[in-house]
XYZ file of C-alpha atoms in Angstrom:
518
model
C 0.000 0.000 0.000
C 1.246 3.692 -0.453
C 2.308 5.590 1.927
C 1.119 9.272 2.522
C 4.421 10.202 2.324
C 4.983 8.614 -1.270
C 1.919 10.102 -2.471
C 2.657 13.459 -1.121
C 6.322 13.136 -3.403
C 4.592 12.578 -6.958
C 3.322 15.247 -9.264
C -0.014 16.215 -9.082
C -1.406 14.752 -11.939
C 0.015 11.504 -11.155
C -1.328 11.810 -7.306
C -4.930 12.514 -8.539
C -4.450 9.348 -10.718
C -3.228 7.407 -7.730
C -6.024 8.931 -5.289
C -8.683 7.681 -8.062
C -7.646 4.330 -8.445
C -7.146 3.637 -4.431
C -10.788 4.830 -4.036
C -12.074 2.315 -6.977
C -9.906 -0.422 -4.960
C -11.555 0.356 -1.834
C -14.583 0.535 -3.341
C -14.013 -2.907 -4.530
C -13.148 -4.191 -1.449
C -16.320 -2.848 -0.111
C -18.520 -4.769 -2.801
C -16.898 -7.972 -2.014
C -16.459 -7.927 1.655
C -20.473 -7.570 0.949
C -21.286 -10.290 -1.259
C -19.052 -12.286 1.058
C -20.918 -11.711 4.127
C -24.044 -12.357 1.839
C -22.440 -15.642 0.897
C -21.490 -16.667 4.298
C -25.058 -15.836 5.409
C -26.692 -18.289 2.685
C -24.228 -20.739 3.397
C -24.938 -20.574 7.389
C -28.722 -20.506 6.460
C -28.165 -23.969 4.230
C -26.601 -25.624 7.097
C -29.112 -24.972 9.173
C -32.165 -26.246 7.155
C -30.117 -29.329 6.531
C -29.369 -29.988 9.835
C -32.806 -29.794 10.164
C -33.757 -32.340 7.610
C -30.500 -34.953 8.586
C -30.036 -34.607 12.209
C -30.955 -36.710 14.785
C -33.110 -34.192 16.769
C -35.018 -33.285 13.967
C -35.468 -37.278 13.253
C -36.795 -37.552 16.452
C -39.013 -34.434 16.087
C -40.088 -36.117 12.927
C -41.175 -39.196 14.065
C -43.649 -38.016 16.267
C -45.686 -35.949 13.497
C -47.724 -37.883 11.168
C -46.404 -39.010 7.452
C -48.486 -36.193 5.894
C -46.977 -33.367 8.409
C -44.053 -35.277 7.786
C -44.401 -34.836 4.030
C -45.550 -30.942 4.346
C -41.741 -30.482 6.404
C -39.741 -32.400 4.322
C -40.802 -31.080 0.951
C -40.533 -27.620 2.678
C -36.820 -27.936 3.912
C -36.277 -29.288 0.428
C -37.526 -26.381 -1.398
C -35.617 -24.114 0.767
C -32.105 -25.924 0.173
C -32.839 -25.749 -3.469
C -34.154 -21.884 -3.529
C -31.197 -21.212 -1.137
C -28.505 -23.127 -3.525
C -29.799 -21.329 -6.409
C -29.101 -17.854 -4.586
C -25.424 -19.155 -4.094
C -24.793 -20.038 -7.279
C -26.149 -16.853 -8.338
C -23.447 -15.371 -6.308
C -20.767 -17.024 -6.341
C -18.178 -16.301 -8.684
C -17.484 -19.148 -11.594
C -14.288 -21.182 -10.037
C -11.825 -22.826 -12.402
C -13.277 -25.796 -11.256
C -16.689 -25.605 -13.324
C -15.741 -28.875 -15.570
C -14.884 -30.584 -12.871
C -18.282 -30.246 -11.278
C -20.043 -30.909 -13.933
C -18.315 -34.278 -13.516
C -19.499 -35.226 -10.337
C -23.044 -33.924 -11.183
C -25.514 -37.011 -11.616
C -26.831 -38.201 -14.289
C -30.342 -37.809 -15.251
C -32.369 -40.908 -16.285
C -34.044 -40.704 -19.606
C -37.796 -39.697 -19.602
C -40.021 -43.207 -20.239
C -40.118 -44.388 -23.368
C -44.204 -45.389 -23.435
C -44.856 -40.880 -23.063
C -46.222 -39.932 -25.775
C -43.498 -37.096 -27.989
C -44.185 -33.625 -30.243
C -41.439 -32.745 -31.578
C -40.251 -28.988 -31.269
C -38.035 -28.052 -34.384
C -35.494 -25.339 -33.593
C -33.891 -24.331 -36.901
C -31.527 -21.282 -38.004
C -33.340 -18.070 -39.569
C -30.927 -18.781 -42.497
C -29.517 -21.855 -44.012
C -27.649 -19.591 -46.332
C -23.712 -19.488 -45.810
C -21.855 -16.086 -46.436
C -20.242 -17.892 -49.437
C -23.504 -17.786 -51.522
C -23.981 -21.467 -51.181
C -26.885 -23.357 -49.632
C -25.662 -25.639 -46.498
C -26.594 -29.008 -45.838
C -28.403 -30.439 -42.971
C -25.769 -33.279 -41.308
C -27.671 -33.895 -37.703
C -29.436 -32.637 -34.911
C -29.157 -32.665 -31.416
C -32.167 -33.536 -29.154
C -33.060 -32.581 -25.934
C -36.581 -33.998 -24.003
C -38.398 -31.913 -21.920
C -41.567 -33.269 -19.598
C -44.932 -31.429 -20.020
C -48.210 -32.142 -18.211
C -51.363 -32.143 -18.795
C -54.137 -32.831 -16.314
C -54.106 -36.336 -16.280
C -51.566 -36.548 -18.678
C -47.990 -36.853 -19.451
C -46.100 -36.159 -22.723
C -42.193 -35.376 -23.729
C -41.504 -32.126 -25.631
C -38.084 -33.317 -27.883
C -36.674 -29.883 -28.806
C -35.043 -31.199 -32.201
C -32.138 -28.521 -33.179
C -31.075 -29.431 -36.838
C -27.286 -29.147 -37.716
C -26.114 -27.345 -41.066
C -23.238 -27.092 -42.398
C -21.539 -25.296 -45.254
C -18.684 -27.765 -47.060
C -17.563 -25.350 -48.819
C -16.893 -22.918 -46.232
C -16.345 -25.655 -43.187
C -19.217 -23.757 -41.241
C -21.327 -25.265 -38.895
C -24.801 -23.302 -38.080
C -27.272 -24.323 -35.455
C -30.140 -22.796 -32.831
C -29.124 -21.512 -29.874
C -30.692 -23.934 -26.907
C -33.794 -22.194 -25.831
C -33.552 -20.343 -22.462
C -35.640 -21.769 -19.738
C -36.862 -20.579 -16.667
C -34.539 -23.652 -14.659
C -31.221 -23.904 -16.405
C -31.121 -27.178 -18.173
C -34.072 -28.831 -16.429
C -36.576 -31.226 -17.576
C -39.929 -29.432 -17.117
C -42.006 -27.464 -19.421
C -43.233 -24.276 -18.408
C -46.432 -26.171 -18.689
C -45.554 -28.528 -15.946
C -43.954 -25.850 -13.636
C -47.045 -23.694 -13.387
C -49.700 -26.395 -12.936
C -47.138 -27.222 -10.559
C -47.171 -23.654 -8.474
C -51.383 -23.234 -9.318
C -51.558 -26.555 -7.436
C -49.840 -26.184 -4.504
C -50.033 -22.543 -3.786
C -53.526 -21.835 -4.840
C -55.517 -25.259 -4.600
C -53.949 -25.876 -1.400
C -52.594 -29.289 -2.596
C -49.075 -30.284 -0.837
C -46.178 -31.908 -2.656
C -46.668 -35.230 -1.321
C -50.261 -35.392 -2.617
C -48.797 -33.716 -6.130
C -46.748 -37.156 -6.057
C -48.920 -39.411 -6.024
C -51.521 -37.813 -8.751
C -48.225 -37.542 -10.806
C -47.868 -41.510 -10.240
C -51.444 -42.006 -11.149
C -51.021 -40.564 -14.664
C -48.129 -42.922 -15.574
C -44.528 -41.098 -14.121
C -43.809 -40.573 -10.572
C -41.603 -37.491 -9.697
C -39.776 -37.766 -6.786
C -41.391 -34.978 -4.113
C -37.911 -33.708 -3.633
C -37.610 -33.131 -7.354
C -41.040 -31.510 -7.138
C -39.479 -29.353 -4.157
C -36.637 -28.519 -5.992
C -38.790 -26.942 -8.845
C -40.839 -24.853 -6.606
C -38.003 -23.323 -5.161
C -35.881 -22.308 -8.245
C -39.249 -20.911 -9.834
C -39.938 -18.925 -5.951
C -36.103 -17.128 -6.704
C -36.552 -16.367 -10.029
C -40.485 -15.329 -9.504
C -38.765 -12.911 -6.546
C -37.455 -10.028 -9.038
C -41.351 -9.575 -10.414
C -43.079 -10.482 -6.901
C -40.666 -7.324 -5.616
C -42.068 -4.747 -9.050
C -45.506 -5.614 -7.840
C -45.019 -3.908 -4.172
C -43.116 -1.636 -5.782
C -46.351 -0.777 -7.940
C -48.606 -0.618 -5.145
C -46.538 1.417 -3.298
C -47.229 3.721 -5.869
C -50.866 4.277 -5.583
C -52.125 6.827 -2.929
C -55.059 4.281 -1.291
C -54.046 0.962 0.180
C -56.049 -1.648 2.266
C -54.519 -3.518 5.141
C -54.711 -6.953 6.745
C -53.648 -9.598 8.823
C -54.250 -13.194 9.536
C -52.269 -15.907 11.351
C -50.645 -18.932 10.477
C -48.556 -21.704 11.734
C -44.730 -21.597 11.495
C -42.478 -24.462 12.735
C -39.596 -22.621 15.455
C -36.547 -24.288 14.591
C -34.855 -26.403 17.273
C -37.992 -27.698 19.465
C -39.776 -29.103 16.559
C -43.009 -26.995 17.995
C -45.219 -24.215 15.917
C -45.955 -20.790 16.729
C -48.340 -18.045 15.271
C -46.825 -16.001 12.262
C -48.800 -13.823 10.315
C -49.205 -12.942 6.270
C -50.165 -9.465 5.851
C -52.084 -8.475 2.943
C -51.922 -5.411 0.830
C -53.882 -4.399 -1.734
C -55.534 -1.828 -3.970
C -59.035 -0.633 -3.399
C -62.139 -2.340 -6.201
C -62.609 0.876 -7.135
C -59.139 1.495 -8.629
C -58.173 0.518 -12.169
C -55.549 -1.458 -10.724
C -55.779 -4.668 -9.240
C -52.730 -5.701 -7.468
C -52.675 -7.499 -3.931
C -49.054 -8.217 -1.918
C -48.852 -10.772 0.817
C -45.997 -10.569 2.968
C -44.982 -13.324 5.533
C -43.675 -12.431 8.929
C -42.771 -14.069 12.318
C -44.708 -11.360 14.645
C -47.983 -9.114 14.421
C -45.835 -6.327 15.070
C -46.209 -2.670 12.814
C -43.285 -2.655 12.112
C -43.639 -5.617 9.146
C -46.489 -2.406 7.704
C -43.707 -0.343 8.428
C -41.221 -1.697 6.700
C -43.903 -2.748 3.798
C -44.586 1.126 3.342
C -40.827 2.200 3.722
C -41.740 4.840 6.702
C -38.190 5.239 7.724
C -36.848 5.788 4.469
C -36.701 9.003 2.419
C -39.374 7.573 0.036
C -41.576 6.833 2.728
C -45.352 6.080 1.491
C -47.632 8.873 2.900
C -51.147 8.270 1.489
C -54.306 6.130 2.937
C -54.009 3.489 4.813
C -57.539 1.278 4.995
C -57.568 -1.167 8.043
C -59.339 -2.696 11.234
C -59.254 -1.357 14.408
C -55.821 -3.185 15.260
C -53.595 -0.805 17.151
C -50.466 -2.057 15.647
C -51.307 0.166 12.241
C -51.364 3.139 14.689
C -47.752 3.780 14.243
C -47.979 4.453 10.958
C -50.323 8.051 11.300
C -47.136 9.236 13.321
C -44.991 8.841 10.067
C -47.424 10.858 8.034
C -49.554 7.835 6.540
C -53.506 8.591 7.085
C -55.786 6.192 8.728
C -59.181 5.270 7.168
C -60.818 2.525 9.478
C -63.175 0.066 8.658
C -66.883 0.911 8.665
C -67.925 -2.654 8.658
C -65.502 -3.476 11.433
C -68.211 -1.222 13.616
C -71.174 -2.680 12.280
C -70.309 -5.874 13.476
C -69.926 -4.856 16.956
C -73.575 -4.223 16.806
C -74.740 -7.224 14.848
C -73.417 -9.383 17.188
C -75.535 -7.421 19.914
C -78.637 -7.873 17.616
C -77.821 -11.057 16.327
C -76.654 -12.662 20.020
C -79.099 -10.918 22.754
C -81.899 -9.317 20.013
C -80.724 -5.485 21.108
C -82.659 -2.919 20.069
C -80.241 -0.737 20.263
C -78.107 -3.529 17.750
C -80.784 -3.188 15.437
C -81.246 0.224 15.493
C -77.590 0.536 14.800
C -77.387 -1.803 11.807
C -80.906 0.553 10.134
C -78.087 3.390 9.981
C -74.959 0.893 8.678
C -78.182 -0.684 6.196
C -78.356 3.412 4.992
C -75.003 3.886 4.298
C -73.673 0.560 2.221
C -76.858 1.485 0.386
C -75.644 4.578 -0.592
C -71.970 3.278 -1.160
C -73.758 -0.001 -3.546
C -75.080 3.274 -5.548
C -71.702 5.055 -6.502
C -69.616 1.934 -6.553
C -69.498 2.640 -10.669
C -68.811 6.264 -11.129
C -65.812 8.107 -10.485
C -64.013 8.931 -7.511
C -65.271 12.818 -7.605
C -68.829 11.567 -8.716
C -68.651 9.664 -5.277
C -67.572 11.735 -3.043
C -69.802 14.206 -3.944
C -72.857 11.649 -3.548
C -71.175 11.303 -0.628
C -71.200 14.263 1.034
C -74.670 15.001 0.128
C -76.544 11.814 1.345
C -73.941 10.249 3.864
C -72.762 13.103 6.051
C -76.278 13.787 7.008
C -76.778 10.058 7.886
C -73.742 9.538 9.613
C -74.354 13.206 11.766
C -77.593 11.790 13.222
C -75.443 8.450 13.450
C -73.048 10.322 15.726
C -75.605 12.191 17.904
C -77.854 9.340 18.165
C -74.634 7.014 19.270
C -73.592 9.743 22.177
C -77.470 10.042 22.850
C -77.692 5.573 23.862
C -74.358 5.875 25.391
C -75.911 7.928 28.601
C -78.802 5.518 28.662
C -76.611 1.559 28.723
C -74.872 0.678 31.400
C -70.985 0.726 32.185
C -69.022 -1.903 31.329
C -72.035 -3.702 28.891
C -71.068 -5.173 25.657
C -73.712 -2.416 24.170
C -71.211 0.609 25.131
C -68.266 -1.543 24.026
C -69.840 -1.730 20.692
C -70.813 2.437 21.143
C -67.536 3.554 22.133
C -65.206 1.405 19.429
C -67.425 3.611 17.020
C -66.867 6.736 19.131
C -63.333 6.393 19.449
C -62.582 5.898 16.061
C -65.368 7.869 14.354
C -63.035 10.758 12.529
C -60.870 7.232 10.546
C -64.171 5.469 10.249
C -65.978 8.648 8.426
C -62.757 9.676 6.473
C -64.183 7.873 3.450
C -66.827 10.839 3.362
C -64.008 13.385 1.945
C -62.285 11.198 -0.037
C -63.909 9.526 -3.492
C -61.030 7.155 -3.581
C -61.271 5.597 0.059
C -63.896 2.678 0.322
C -66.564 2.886 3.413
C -64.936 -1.067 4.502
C -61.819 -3.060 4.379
C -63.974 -5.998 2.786
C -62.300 -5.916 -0.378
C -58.784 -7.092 1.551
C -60.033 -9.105 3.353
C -61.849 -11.077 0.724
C -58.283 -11.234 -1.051
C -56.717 -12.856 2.617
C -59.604 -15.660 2.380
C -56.983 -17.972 0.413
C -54.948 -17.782 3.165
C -57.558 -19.336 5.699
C -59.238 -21.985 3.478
C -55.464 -22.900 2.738
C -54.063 -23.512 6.638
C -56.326 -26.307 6.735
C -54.117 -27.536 3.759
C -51.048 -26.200 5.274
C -50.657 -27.123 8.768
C -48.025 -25.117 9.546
C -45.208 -23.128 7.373
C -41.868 -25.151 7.577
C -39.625 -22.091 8.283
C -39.559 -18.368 7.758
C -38.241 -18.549 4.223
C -40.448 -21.073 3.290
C -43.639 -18.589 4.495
C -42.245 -15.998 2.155
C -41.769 -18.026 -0.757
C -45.316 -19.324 -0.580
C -46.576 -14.943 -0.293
C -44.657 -14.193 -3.065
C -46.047 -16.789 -5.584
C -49.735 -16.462 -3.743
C -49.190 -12.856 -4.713
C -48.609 -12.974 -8.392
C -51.303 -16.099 -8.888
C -54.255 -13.785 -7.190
C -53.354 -10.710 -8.337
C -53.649 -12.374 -11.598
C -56.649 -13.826 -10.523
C -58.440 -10.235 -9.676
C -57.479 -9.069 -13.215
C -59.398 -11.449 -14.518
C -56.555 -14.193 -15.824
C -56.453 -17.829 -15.434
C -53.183 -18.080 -13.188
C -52.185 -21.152 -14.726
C -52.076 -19.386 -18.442
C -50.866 -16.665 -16.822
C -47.926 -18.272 -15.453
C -47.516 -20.497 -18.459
C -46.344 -17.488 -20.142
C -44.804 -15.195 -17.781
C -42.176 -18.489 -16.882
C -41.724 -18.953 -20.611
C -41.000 -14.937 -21.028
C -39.328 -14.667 -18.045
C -35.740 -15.892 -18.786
C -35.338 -13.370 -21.580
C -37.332 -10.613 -20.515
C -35.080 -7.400 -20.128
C -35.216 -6.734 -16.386
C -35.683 -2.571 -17.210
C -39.027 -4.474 -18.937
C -40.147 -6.375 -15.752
C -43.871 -4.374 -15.064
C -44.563 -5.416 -18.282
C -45.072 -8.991 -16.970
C -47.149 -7.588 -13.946
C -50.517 -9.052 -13.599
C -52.430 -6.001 -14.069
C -50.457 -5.188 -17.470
C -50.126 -8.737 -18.867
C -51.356 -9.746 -22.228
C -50.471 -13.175 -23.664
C -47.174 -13.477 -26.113
């Protein structure tokens, strides 16, 4: 290294030169000591999922959950290693040793000879050599991919023809396609009945097996595994465009619901959460974002809405009554609460004990999501307009008639519960009333977090933390293409066909909300 000393002694010209390229080396040194520490992390995280698949503790563990729990854990660790190697590789830097691994990779066993074939011809634009002269086809090489139908298995056998110029010596043939997994054996086909299956229809891995065995070729669950988690880490770039989109638009809704997650090292489940974000019906854009995370905590909406960060979202935030979004209004978002969160603190009065002061309640909510039903179709100004005219008067007697009954019920009563969560929050609940964009309820999220609760049947618990994310992402691309109107499998048919090629400055294009078929 240079001394100050020495650098003080040289010209000037030659010390700026010197000053410029330290600074790059530094700078250098900076990127890798980063990637390393990334490596190291990856690495650290590998070991630990596979000490949780091989060890003897987790055997133990194992053997005391049933073979499907089993199943739903193994295929989970499984997915992780793979997702997590792929993210190594990615980083890594290619060793000198490349041909040597390829040696010790395994072989793959030919696809069964009874599937049914298409051929896919893959020929050169031109078959015309620079000479003039017209080259002759000497060969082809073949490669078999495995596509699925429901129910049924063929082989795609991408034929790439050979040609070759004698005059010239010239050899010309078609690239190899590029594919979503590097040099695997599925189809796109396969790969996104695959992710529909398991992340929309609730249908675990194991269970994937054996309807994969039924149609004539079993694939091994870890294979399966595998699959899911190279497509959740190459899914991650356009999973990450779609928050960024929402992120974008001034109105968001909010949710929460719980779910299990296995707590490595005592082989016992606690309660995570997925959070839900979304865009309102009303907006032209239909985009919803699940994010997993180990705690109910605001921070995760926090973090989701980037309120510590000098782009820091600062529109309308649409949720329940759960103080943990409270945080949020003190970093400049604005709260709009739930109108149908209040009404049901009455129905259950009406519904439970026949109040009368229940059902007098629900005649004003009945008034209001009357009026809303009216202007869902016209524009935002159209609405709010409506809305001031025929809602602020109902929701002003609402008000006075609310502080009238709570003088009359006694303290402590479920009745001035259901009053005062209305009372306390009445300025967020009524926001909706000056804004034409901001919906009277959070239904519309909460219809999109449904998934997630007819699924946990299906799940039983999340297998680990990274696991829980992988599943949001993917859940969040198949039902945001869902809202828009798309079947999720064609959609991501085509998006993992696209994807491999698709220039990343180009990645919205593949959003859900602007997707049209190739």
């Amino acid at each position: 290294m240079i001394s100050a000393q020495q650098l003080d002694a040289l010209d000037p010209q030659m010390r700026q030169a010197v000053q410029s390229l330290l600074a790059e080396v530094q700078q250098r040194d900076a990127e890798i000591a980063f990637k390393q520490a990334l490596i190291d992390k990856l690495t650290h995280e590998m070991a630990i999922l596979k000490r949780m698949k091989f060890a003897a503790t987790s055997e133990r563990f194992a053997s005391t959950l049933s073979p499907e729990q089993r199943s739903l854990l193994e295929e989970t660790l499984d997915t992780d290693i793979h997702e997590l190697d792929g993210e190594l590789q990615r980083h890594r830097k290619k060793t000198d040793h490349k041909d040597e691994d390829e040696k010790k990779a395994p072989k793959r066993a030919p696809l069964p000879a009874h599937l049914p074939r298409r051929d896919v011809p893959h020929e050169p634009a031109d078959t015309t050599c620079g000479c003039g002269k017209a080259m002759q086809r000497i060969g082809e090489d073949v490669s078999e991919k495995l596509d699925y139908q429901p129910g049924v298995f063929t082989v795609e056998r991408h034929v790439r023809g050979k040609w070759v110029c004698k005059c010239c010596e010239r050899l010309v043939q078609a690239p190899v396609p590029a594919h979503v997994i590097d040099k695997g054996i599925p189809t796109v086909g396969l790969l996104a009945h695959l992710l529909v299956a398991k992340f929309m229809d609730h249908l675990p891995l194991y269970r994937q097996e054996a309807v994969f065995a039924r149609a004539g070729h079993l694939i091994a669950r870890s294979t399966l595994a595998q699959w899911v988690g190279e497509c959740g880490a190459q899914l991650q770039p356009l999973v990450q465009a779609l928050a960024d989109e929402l992120r974008r638009h001034m109105v968001l809704h909010a949710d929460e619901t719980p779910v299990a997650m296995l707590k490595p090292g005592n082989g016992k489940t606690h309660k995570a959460y997925i959070w839900s974000y979304c865009t309102p019906s009303t907006d032209p854009v239909k985009a919803v974002v699940y994010e997993f995370s180990e705690t109910r905590s605001g921070e995760n909406v926090r973090d989701f809405l980037r309120l510590d960060t000098s782009d820091a979202w600062q529109g309308t935030l649409v949720t329940d009554g759960f103080s943990g979004y409270s945080a949020c209004v003190d970093k400049g978002v604005t709260s709009a609460q739930c109108m149908a969160h209040s009404r049901r603190k009455f129905h259950e009065l009406w519904a439970n004990h026949g109040s009368k002061v229940g059902e007098q309640a629900l005649r004003f909510y009945q008034v209001l999501f009357s009026i809303e039903r009216q202007a869902e179709q016209i524009t935002p100004e159209e609405r709010r307009r409506i809305r001031q005219r025929k809602s602020r008067r109902v929701l002003a007697v609402f008000h006075r008639w609310l502080l009238g009954q709570r003088q009359l019920v006694p303290p402590g009563s479920a009745t001035i519960k259901a009053i005062d969560y209305s009372l306390k929050r009445w300025k967020e609940l009524t926001h909706f009333v000056n804004d034409g964009d901001v919906p009277i309820s959070n239904n519309w999220v909460e219809n999109q977090i449904r998934p997630i609760a007819v699924g946990r049947s299906n799940w039983l618990f999340a297998g680990s933390l990274r696991a829980g994310k992988r599943a949001a992402a993917i859940m969040s691309l198949l039902h945001s293409a869902r809202i828009n109107g798309h079947d999720p499998y064609a959609y991501f048919k085509d998006v993992l066909d696209r994807l491999p090629t698709h220039p990343v400055n180009r990645i919205d294009e593949l959003l859900p909300h602007r997707w049209s078929p190739s």
